[in-house]
Coordinates of C-alpha atoms in Angstrom, one line a residue:
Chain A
X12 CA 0.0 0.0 0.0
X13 CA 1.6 2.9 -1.3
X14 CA 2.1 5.7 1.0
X15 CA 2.8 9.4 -1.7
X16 CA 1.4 8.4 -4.8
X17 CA 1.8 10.7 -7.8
X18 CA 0.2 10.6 -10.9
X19 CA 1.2 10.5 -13.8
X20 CA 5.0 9.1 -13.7
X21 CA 5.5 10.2 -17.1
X22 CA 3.9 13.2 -18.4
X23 CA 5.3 14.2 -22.2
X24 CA 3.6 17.9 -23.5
X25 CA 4.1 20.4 -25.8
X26 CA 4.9 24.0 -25.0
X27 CA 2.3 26.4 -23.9
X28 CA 0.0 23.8 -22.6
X29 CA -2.2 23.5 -19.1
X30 CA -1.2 20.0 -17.2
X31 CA -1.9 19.2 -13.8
X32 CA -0.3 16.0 -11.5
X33 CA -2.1 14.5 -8.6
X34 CA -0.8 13.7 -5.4
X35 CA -2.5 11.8 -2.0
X36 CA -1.4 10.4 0.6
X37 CA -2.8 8.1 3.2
X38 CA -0.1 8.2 6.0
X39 CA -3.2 10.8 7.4
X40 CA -0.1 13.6 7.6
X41 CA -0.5 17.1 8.2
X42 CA 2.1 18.3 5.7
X43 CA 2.9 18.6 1.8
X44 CA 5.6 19.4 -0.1
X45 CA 6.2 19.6 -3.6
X46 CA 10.1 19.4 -4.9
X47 CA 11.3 19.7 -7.9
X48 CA 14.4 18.0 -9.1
X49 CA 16.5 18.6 -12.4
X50 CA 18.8 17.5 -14.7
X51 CA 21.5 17.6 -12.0
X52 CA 19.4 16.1 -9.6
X53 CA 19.4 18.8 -7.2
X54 CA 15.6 18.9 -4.9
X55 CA 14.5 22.2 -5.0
X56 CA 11.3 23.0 -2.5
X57 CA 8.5 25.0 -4.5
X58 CA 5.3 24.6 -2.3
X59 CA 4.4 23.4 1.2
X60 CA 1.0 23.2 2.8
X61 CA 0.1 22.3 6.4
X62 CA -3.3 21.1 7.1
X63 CA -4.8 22.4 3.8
X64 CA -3.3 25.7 4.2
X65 CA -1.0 26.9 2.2
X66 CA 3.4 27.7 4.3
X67 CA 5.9 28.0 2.1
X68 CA 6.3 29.5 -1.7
X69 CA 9.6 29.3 -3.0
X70 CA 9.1 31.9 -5.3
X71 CA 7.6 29.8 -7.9
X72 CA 6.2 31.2 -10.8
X73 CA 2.1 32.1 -10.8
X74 CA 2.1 29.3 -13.3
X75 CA 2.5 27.1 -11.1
X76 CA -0.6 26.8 -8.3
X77 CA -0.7 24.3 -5.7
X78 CA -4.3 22.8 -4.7
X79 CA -4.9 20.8 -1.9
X80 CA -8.9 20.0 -1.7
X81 CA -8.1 17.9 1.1
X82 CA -5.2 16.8 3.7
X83 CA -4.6 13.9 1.9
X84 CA -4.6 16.0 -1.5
X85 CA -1.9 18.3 -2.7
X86 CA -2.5 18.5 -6.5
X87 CA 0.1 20.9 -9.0
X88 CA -1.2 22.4 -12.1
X89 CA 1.1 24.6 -14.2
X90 CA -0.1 26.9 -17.2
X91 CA 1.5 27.7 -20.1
X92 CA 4.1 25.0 -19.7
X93 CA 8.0 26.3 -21.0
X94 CA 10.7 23.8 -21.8
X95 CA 12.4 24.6 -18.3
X96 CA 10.0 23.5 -16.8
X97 CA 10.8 20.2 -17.5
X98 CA 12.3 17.7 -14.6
X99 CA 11.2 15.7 -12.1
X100 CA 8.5 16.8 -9.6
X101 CA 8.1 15.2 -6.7
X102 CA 5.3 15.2 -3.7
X103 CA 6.1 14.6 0.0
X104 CA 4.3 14.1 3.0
X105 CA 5.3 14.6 6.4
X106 CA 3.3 14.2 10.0
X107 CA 5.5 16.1 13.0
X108 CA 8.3 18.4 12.4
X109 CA 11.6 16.7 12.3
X110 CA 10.1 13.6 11.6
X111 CA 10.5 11.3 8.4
X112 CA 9.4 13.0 5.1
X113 CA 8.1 10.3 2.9
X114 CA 8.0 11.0 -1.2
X115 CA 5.9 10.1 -3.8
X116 CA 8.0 7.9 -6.7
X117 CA 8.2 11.7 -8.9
X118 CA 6.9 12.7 -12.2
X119 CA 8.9 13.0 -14.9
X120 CA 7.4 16.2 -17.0
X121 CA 9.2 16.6 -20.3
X122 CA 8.4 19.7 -22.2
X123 CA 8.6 19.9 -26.2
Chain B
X28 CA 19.5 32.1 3.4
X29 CA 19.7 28.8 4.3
X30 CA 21.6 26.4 2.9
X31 CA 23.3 22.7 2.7
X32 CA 26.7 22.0 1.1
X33 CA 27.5 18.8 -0.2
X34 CA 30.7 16.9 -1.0
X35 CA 31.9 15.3 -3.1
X36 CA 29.5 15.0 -5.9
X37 CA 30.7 11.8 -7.2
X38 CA 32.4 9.0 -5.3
X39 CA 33.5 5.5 -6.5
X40 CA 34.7 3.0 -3.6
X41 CA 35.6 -0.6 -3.9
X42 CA 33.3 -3.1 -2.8
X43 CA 34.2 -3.9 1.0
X44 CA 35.9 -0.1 1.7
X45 CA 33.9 2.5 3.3
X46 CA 32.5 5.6 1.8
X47 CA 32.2 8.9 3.9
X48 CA 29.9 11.5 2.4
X49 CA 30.6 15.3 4.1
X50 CA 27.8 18.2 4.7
X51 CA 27.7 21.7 5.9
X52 CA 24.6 24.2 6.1
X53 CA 24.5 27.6 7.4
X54 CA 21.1 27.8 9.7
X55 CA 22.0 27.4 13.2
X56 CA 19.0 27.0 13.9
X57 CA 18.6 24.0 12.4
X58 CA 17.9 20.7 14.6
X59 CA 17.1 18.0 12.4
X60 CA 19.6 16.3 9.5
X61 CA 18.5 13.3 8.1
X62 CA 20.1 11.4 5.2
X63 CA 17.8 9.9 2.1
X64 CA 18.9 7.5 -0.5
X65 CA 17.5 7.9 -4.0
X66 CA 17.7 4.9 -6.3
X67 CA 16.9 5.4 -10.3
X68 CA 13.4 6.1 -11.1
X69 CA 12.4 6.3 -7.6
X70 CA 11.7 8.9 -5.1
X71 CA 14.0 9.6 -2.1
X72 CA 13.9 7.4 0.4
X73 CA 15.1 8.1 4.1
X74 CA 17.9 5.7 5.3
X75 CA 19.0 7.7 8.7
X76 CA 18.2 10.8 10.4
X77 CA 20.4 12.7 13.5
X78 CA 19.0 15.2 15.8
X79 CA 21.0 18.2 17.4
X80 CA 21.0 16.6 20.7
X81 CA 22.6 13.7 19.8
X82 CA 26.4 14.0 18.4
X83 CA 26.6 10.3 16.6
X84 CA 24.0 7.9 15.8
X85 CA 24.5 4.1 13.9
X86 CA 22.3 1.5 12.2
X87 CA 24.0 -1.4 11.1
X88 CA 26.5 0.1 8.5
X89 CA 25.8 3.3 8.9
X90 CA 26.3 5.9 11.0
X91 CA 26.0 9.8 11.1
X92 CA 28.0 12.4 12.9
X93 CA 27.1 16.2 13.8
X94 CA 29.6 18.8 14.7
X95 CA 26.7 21.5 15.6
X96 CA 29.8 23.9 16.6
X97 CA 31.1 23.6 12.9
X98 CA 27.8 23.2 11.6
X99 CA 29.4 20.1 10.2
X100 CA 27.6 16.6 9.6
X101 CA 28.6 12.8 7.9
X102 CA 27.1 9.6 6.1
X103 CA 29.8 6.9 7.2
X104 CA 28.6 3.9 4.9
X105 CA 30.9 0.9 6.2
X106 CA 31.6 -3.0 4.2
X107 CA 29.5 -1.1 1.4
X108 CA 27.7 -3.7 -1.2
X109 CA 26.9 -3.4 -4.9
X110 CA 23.4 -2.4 -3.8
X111 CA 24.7 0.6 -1.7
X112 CA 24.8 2.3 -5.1
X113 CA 22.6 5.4 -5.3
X114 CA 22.4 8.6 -5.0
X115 CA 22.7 9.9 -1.4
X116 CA 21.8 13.6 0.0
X117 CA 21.9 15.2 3.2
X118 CA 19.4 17.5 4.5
X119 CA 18.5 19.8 7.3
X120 CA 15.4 21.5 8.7
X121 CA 14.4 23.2 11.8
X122 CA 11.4 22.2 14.3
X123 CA 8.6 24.2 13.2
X124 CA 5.3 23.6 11.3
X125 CA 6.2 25.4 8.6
X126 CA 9.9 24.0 8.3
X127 CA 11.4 23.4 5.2
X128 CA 13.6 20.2 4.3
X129 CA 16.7 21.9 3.0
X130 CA 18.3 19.4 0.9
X131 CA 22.3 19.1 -0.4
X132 CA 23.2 19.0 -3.6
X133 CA 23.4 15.0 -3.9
X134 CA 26.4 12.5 -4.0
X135 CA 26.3 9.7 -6.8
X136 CA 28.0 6.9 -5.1
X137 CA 29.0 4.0 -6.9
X138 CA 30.9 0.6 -5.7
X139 CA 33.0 -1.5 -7.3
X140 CA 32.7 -5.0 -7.7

């Protein structure tokens, strides 16, 4: 029983398109995260969201918005998608502070 | 702003030798470092995780070390095995609800047969 799943795992698109990946969890968590890893594999924090409500914004781009209908929910949709956006983007939940963050396998989004 | 340094970015041991992985981040007020192990096509997974109360901490092969006076901390991965080979980061965050998991910039570790 998975604990972050993320849908899609693959997600190929062309420029300027509307996409959106899914995220849940069922570890019953009170935090989200959404990372975002590149080509060099460095993790990158974008959002995080505590109990529904939305913490941290890494000075992500208003094409990207977070939505997280429920605590087990945090969904991403980007607009008008641009070739760097493509990498892989991952979803993490996590229950106390300094505890265990557990991740979703990622989504590869490739851009063309 | 915070941040995590990690070193090296590549590291190639033989099978049997040990492989020490070195971090650095800048927030003192950080108190929490754990260590996550990401395998290809899969999401980071954690492996070990240190606290600032605590100055070493080991499980099985592993072990961690924290310097919070050099803001210093370590992956010691002893007898490593072919299936040690991933990539490893470090990480650090502070104790608060809205806390961020800094992470570092990755090592690729591979082992020789």
């Amino acid at each position: 029983d998975t604990a972050v799943s993320q849908t899609p795992k693959y997600l190929v698109t062309q420029m300027g398109n509307d996409k959106s990946i899914k995220c849940e969890q069922n570890l019953g968590h009170d935090t989200m995260y959404w990372y975002k890893q590149d080509s060099k594999k460095f993790l990158k924090i974008m959002f995080s969201y505590n109990n529904k409500e939305l913490i941290i914004n890494e000075t992500v781009p208003n094409r990207f918005s977070p939505k997280s209908p429920d605590k087990a929910h945090l969904n991403l949709h980007i607009n008008s998608l641009e070739l760097g956006d493509s990498a892989v983007y991952f979803c993490a939940a996590r229950g106390h502070p300094n505890t265990e963050a557990f991740f979703g396998q990622g989504t590869r989004l490739t851009v063309v | 702003g915070e941040n995590v340094e990690q070193h090296p970015s590549t590291l190639s041991v033989q099978e049997g030798d040990s492989a020490v992985i070195k971090c650095t981040y800048s927030d003192s007020a950080s108190n929490y470092f754990p260590w996550y192990k990401q395998e290809l096509g899969k999401g980071p997974q954690l492996i070990i995780d240190i606290r600032s109360n605590v100055g070493e901490k080991k499980d099985q092969r592993i072990a961690v070390t924290l310097n919070k006076t050099a803001k210093h901390f370590s992956l010691h991965i002893t007898e490593t095995q072919p299936e040690d080979s991933a990539v490893y980061f470090c990480a650090a965050s502070k104790d608060s609800s809205a806390s961020k998991i800094i992470f570092g910039s990755g090592t690729r570790l591979s082992i020789r047969p």
